[in-house]
PDB file of C-alpha atoms in Angstrom:
ATOM      1  CA  UNK A   1      45.672 -57.953 -57.905  1.00 61.00           C
ATOM      2  CA  UNK A   2      43.137 -58.551 -55.163  1.00 69.00           C
ATOM      3  CA  UNK A   3      41.859 -55.467 -53.382  1.00 67.00           C
ATOM      4  CA  UNK A   4      41.404 -56.052 -49.666  1.00 71.00           C
ATOM      5  CA  UNK A   5      38.688 -54.090 -47.947  1.00 72.00           C
ATOM      6  CA  UNK A   6      39.088 -53.874 -44.177  1.00 68.00           C
ATOM      7  CA  UNK A   7      35.944 -53.490 -42.096  1.00 67.00           C
ATOM      8  CA  UNK A   8      35.828 -52.974 -38.378  1.00 72.00           C
ATOM      9  CA  UNK A   9      32.286 -53.629 -37.208  1.00 71.00           C
ATOM     10  CA  UNK A  10      31.257 -52.048 -33.939  1.00 65.00           C
ATOM     11  CA  UNK A  11      27.801 -51.061 -32.902  1.00 64.00           C
ATOM     12  CA  UNK A  12      24.822 -51.153 -35.196  1.00 71.00           C
ATOM     13  CA  UNK A  13      25.720 -52.020 -38.773  1.00 71.00           C
ATOM     14  CA  UNK A  14      22.297 -53.350 -39.782  1.00 72.00           C
ATOM     15  CA  UNK A  15      19.195 -51.555 -40.970  1.00 66.00           C
ATOM     16  CA  UNK A  16      16.994 -50.873 -37.995  1.00 63.00           C
ATOM     17  CA  UNK A  17      13.736 -52.167 -39.494  1.00 65.00           C
ATOM     18  CA  UNK A  18      15.000 -55.190 -41.456  1.00 64.00           C
ATOM     19  CA  UNK A  19      13.570 -58.574 -40.529  1.00 69.00           C
ATOM     20  CA  UNK A  20      15.749 -60.840 -38.393  1.00 68.00           C
ATOM     21  CA  UNK A  21      15.758 -63.647 -40.973  1.00 72.00           C
ATOM     22  CA  UNK A  22      16.823 -61.258 -43.778  1.00 78.00           C
ATOM     23  CA  UNK A  23      19.303 -58.812 -42.262  1.00 81.00           C
ATOM     24  CA  UNK A  24      20.524 -55.899 -44.395  1.00 83.00           C
ATOM     25  CA  UNK A  25      23.414 -53.507 -43.985  1.00 83.00           C
ATOM     26  CA  UNK A  26      22.849 -49.873 -43.194  1.00 81.00           C
ATOM     27  CA  UNK A  27      22.928 -47.772 -46.393  1.00 82.00           C
ATOM     28  CA  UNK A  28      26.090 -45.894 -45.399  1.00 84.00           C
ATOM     29  CA  UNK A  29      28.098 -49.101 -44.954  1.00 82.00           C
ATOM     30  CA  UNK A  30      26.794 -50.508 -48.236  1.00 84.00           C
ATOM     31  CA  UNK A  31      27.712 -47.295 -50.056  1.00 86.00           C
ATOM     32  CA  UNK A  32      31.188 -47.462 -48.519  1.00 83.00           C
ATOM     33  CA  UNK A  33      31.617 -51.032 -49.754  1.00 83.00           C
ATOM     34  CA  UNK A  34      30.393 -50.058 -53.211  1.00 85.00           C
ATOM     35  CA  UNK A  35      32.859 -47.162 -53.373  1.00 84.00           C
ATOM     36  CA  UNK A  36      35.699 -49.424 -52.302  1.00 80.00           C
ATOM     37  CA  UNK A  37      34.718 -52.022 -54.902  1.00 79.00           C
ATOM     38  CA  UNK A  38      34.640 -49.465 -57.707  1.00 78.00           C
ATOM     39  CA  UNK A  39      38.017 -49.907 -59.289  1.00 75.00           C
ATOM     40  CA  UNK A  40      39.051 -53.459 -58.526  1.00 74.00           C
ATOM     41  CA  UNK A  41      37.894 -56.565 -60.376  1.00 75.00           C
ATOM     42  CA  UNK A  42      38.827 -58.892 -57.497  1.00 80.00           C
ATOM     43  CA  UNK A  43      37.931 -58.229 -53.892  1.00 81.00           C
ATOM     44  CA  UNK A  44      38.586 -59.753 -50.520  1.00 82.00           C
ATOM     45  CA  UNK A  45      36.759 -58.593 -47.402  1.00 81.00           C
ATOM     46  CA  UNK A  46      38.645 -58.673 -44.109  1.00 82.00           C
ATOM     47  CA  UNK A  47      36.089 -58.152 -41.394  1.00 81.00           C
ATOM     48  CA  UNK A  48      36.788 -57.476 -37.730  1.00 82.00           C
ATOM     49  CA  UNK A  49      33.623 -58.282 -35.810  1.00 79.00           C
ATOM     50  CA  UNK A  50      32.459 -60.338 -32.843  1.00 79.00           C
ATOM     51  CA  UNK A  51      32.343 -64.062 -33.521  1.00 82.00           C
ATOM     52  CA  UNK A  52      28.619 -64.253 -32.833  1.00 79.00           C
ATOM     53  CA  UNK A  53      27.882 -61.746 -35.603  1.00 78.00           C
ATOM     54  CA  UNK A  54      29.905 -63.320 -38.424  1.00 82.00           C
ATOM     55  CA  UNK A  55      27.198 -65.354 -40.123  1.00 84.00           C
ATOM     56  CA  UNK A  56      24.638 -62.586 -39.712  1.00 83.00           C
ATOM     57  CA  UNK A  57      27.021 -60.039 -41.240  1.00 83.00           C
ATOM     58  CA  UNK A  58      27.801 -62.305 -44.202  1.00 85.00           C
ATOM     59  CA  UNK A  59      24.050 -62.788 -44.838  1.00 87.00           C
ATOM     60  CA  UNK A  60      23.477 -59.032 -44.466  1.00 86.00           C
ATOM     61  CA  UNK A  61      26.077 -58.264 -47.133  1.00 87.00           C
ATOM     62  CA  UNK A  62      24.525 -60.778 -49.520  1.00 89.00           C
ATOM     63  CA  UNK A  63      20.948 -59.654 -48.828  1.00 90.00           C
ATOM     64  CA  UNK A  64      21.754 -55.959 -49.190  1.00 90.00           C
ATOM     65  CA  UNK A  65      23.638 -56.400 -52.454  1.00 92.00           C
ATOM     66  CA  UNK A  66      20.943 -58.708 -53.866  1.00 93.00           C
ATOM     67  CA  UNK A  67      18.264 -56.170 -52.941  1.00 92.00           C
ATOM     68  CA  UNK A  68      20.142 -53.370 -54.691  1.00 94.00           C
ATOM     69  CA  UNK A  69      20.673 -55.556 -57.772  1.00 96.00           C
ATOM     70  CA  UNK A  70      16.910 -56.148 -57.895  1.00 96.00           C
ATOM     71  CA  UNK A  71      16.253 -52.413 -57.629  1.00 96.00           C
ATOM     72  CA  UNK A  72      18.720 -51.708 -60.432  1.00 96.00           C
ATOM     73  CA  UNK A  73      17.039 -54.282 -62.675  1.00 97.00           C
ATOM     74  CA  UNK A  74      13.696 -52.534 -62.129  1.00 98.00           C
ATOM     75  CA  UNK A  75      15.297 -49.147 -62.811  1.00 97.00           C
ATOM     76  CA  UNK A  76      16.857 -50.393 -66.044  1.00 97.00           C
ATOM     77  CA  UNK A  77      13.488 -51.699 -67.252  1.00 97.00           C
ATOM     78  CA  UNK A  78      11.910 -48.318 -66.454  1.00 97.00           C
ATOM     79  CA  UNK A  79      14.734 -46.450 -68.216  1.00 97.00           C
ATOM     80  CA  UNK A  80      14.311 -48.575 -71.339  1.00 97.00           C
ATOM     81  CA  UNK A  81      10.599 -47.872 -71.387  1.00 98.00           C
ATOM     82  CA  UNK A  82      11.241 -44.151 -70.894  1.00 97.00           C
ATOM     83  CA  UNK A  83      13.808 -44.118 -73.712  1.00 97.00           C
ATOM     84  CA  UNK A  84      11.350 -45.829 -76.036  1.00 97.00           C
ATOM     85  CA  UNK A  85       8.618 -43.371 -75.093  1.00 97.00           C
ATOM     86  CA  UNK A  86      10.848 -40.325 -75.616  1.00 97.00           C
ATOM     87  CA  UNK A  87      12.015 -41.581 -79.011  1.00 97.00           C
ATOM     88  CA  UNK A  88       8.399 -42.203 -80.044  1.00 97.00           C
ATOM     89  CA  UNK A  89       7.501 -38.677 -78.934  1.00 97.00           C
ATOM     90  CA  UNK A  90      10.370 -37.212 -80.958  1.00 96.00           C
ATOM     91  CA  UNK A  91       9.377 -39.120 -84.098  1.00 96.00           C
ATOM     92  CA  UNK A  92       5.700 -38.310 -83.545  1.00 96.00           C
ATOM     93  CA  UNK A  93       6.462 -34.604 -83.090  1.00 94.00           C
ATOM     94  CA  UNK A  94       8.482 -34.440 -86.307  1.00 93.00           C
ATOM     95  CA  UNK A  95       5.828 -36.389 -88.221  1.00 94.00           C
ATOM     96  CA  UNK A  96       3.079 -34.102 -86.863  1.00 93.00           C
ATOM     97  CA  UNK A  97       5.047 -31.010 -87.822  1.00 92.00           C
ATOM     98  CA  UNK A  98       5.578 -32.419 -91.307  1.00 91.00           C
ATOM     99  CA  UNK A  99       1.906 -33.339 -91.645  1.00 93.00           C
ATOM    100  CA  UNK A 100       0.833 -29.858 -90.485  1.00 90.00           C
ATOM    101  CA  UNK A 101       3.445 -28.337 -92.817  1.00 88.00           C
ATOM    102  CA  UNK A 102       4.989 -26.202 -90.098  1.00 84.00           C
ATOM    103  CA  UNK A 103       6.873 -23.361 -91.712  1.00 84.00           C
ATOM    104  CA  UNK A 104       8.562 -20.301 -90.392  1.00 83.00           C
ATOM    105  CA  UNK A 105      11.711 -19.861 -88.400  1.00 83.00           C
ATOM    106  CA  UNK A 106      10.309 -19.852 -84.865  1.00 88.00           C
ATOM    107  CA  UNK A 107       7.779 -22.732 -85.071  1.00 88.00           C
ATOM    108  CA  UNK A 108      10.184 -24.918 -87.044  1.00 89.00           C
ATOM    109  CA  UNK A 109      12.973 -24.087 -84.603  1.00 90.00           C
ATOM    110  CA  UNK A 110      10.797 -25.032 -81.633  1.00 92.00           C
ATOM    111  CA  UNK A 111       9.916 -28.369 -83.233  1.00 92.00           C
ATOM    112  CA  UNK A 112      13.549 -29.050 -84.147  1.00 93.00           C
ATOM    113  CA  UNK A 113      14.959 -28.164 -80.716  1.00 95.00           C
ATOM    114  CA  UNK A 114      12.273 -30.133 -78.883  1.00 95.00           C
ATOM    115  CA  UNK A 115      12.800 -33.207 -81.057  1.00 95.00           C
ATOM    116  CA  UNK A 116      16.587 -33.014 -80.568  1.00 97.00           C
ATOM    117  CA  UNK A 117      16.167 -32.678 -76.807  1.00 97.00           C
ATOM    118  CA  UNK A 118      14.008 -35.810 -76.768  1.00 96.00           C
ATOM    119  CA  UNK A 119      16.541 -37.717 -78.870  1.00 97.00           C
ATOM    120  CA  UNK A 120      19.391 -36.403 -76.685  1.00 97.00           C
ATOM    121  CA  UNK A 121      17.730 -37.611 -73.478  1.00 97.00           C
ATOM    122  CA  UNK A 122      17.006 -40.975 -75.099  1.00 96.00           C
ATOM    123  CA  UNK A 123      20.652 -41.443 -76.025  1.00 96.00           C
ATOM    124  CA  UNK A 124      21.719 -40.283 -72.548  1.00 97.00           C
ATOM    125  CA  UNK A 125      19.491 -42.935 -70.982  1.00 96.00           C
ATOM    126  CA  UNK A 126      20.754 -45.675 -73.289  1.00 94.00           C
ATOM    127  CA  UNK A 127      24.446 -44.764 -73.161  1.00 94.00           C
ATOM    128  CA  UNK A 128      24.908 -43.429 -69.618  1.00 95.00           C
ATOM    129  CA  UNK A 129      22.127 -44.398 -67.238  1.00 96.00           C
ATOM    130  CA  UNK A 130      21.653 -48.021 -68.269  1.00 96.00           C
ATOM    131  CA  UNK A 131      25.376 -48.588 -68.647  1.00 95.00           C
ATOM    132  CA  UNK A 132      25.965 -47.151 -65.165  1.00 93.00           C
ATOM    133  CA  UNK A 133      23.259 -49.418 -63.775  1.00 95.00           C
ATOM    134  CA  UNK A 134      24.937 -52.489 -65.227  1.00 95.00           C
ATOM    135  CA  UNK A 135      28.294 -51.327 -63.831  1.00 91.00           C
ATOM    136  CA  UNK A 136      26.782 -51.000 -60.349  1.00 92.00           C
ATOM    137  CA  UNK A 137      25.185 -54.442 -60.675  1.00 93.00           C
ATOM    138  CA  UNK A 138      28.606 -55.948 -61.448  1.00 91.00           C
ATOM    139  CA  UNK A 139      30.109 -54.203 -58.402  1.00 90.00           C
ATOM    140  CA  UNK A 140      27.366 -55.523 -56.121  1.00 91.00           C
ATOM    141  CA  UNK A 141      27.870 -59.012 -57.541  1.00 91.00           C
ATOM    142  CA  UNK A 142      31.612 -58.746 -56.859  1.00 89.00           C
ATOM    143  CA  UNK A 143      30.804 -57.861 -53.250  1.00 88.00           C
ATOM    144  CA  UNK A 144      28.543 -60.908 -52.966  1.00 89.00           C
ATOM    145  CA  UNK A 145      31.169 -63.193 -54.482  1.00 89.00           C
ATOM    146  CA  UNK A 146      34.134 -61.738 -52.560  1.00 85.00           C
ATOM    147  CA  UNK A 147      35.755 -64.095 -50.064  1.00 87.00           C
ATOM    148  CA  UNK A 148      35.081 -62.960 -46.518  1.00 83.00           C
ATOM    149  CA  UNK A 149      37.797 -63.419 -43.903  1.00 84.00           C
ATOM    150  CA  UNK A 150      36.674 -62.846 -40.353  1.00 80.00           C
ATOM    151  CA  UNK A 151      39.315 -61.715 -37.885  1.00 77.00           C
TER     152      UNK A 151
END
């Protein structure tokens, strides 16, 4: 089933400081489109706008989504690096505690809890953050690929 998203464009729908040759949508409109694209694998955009603005609006949708996809790719690279760093810290902390022969309930508990928190955040990054980033990238790509019908 194809989800149709109806847009009625009036007034300023572009970012105020975007260059004329690379127009971008205002963040609120892009967030609205992303929310509408959340649950449907196939989209169709029905856009009510002045005839003179049609090509510019189509380029703005593509530019905005492409820009967000680029940002998400950078974020995913940073998250992977952070996950690797946190896992290395957890392993290093446990190895240091073993090498120093940490004994006693409180010091050993602090080392154990800290190491588990580092491992927990690493798994959260790998299973939730990166996966959510890829999901958003697919939604932006669906918006780029969606057929646009101007009315």
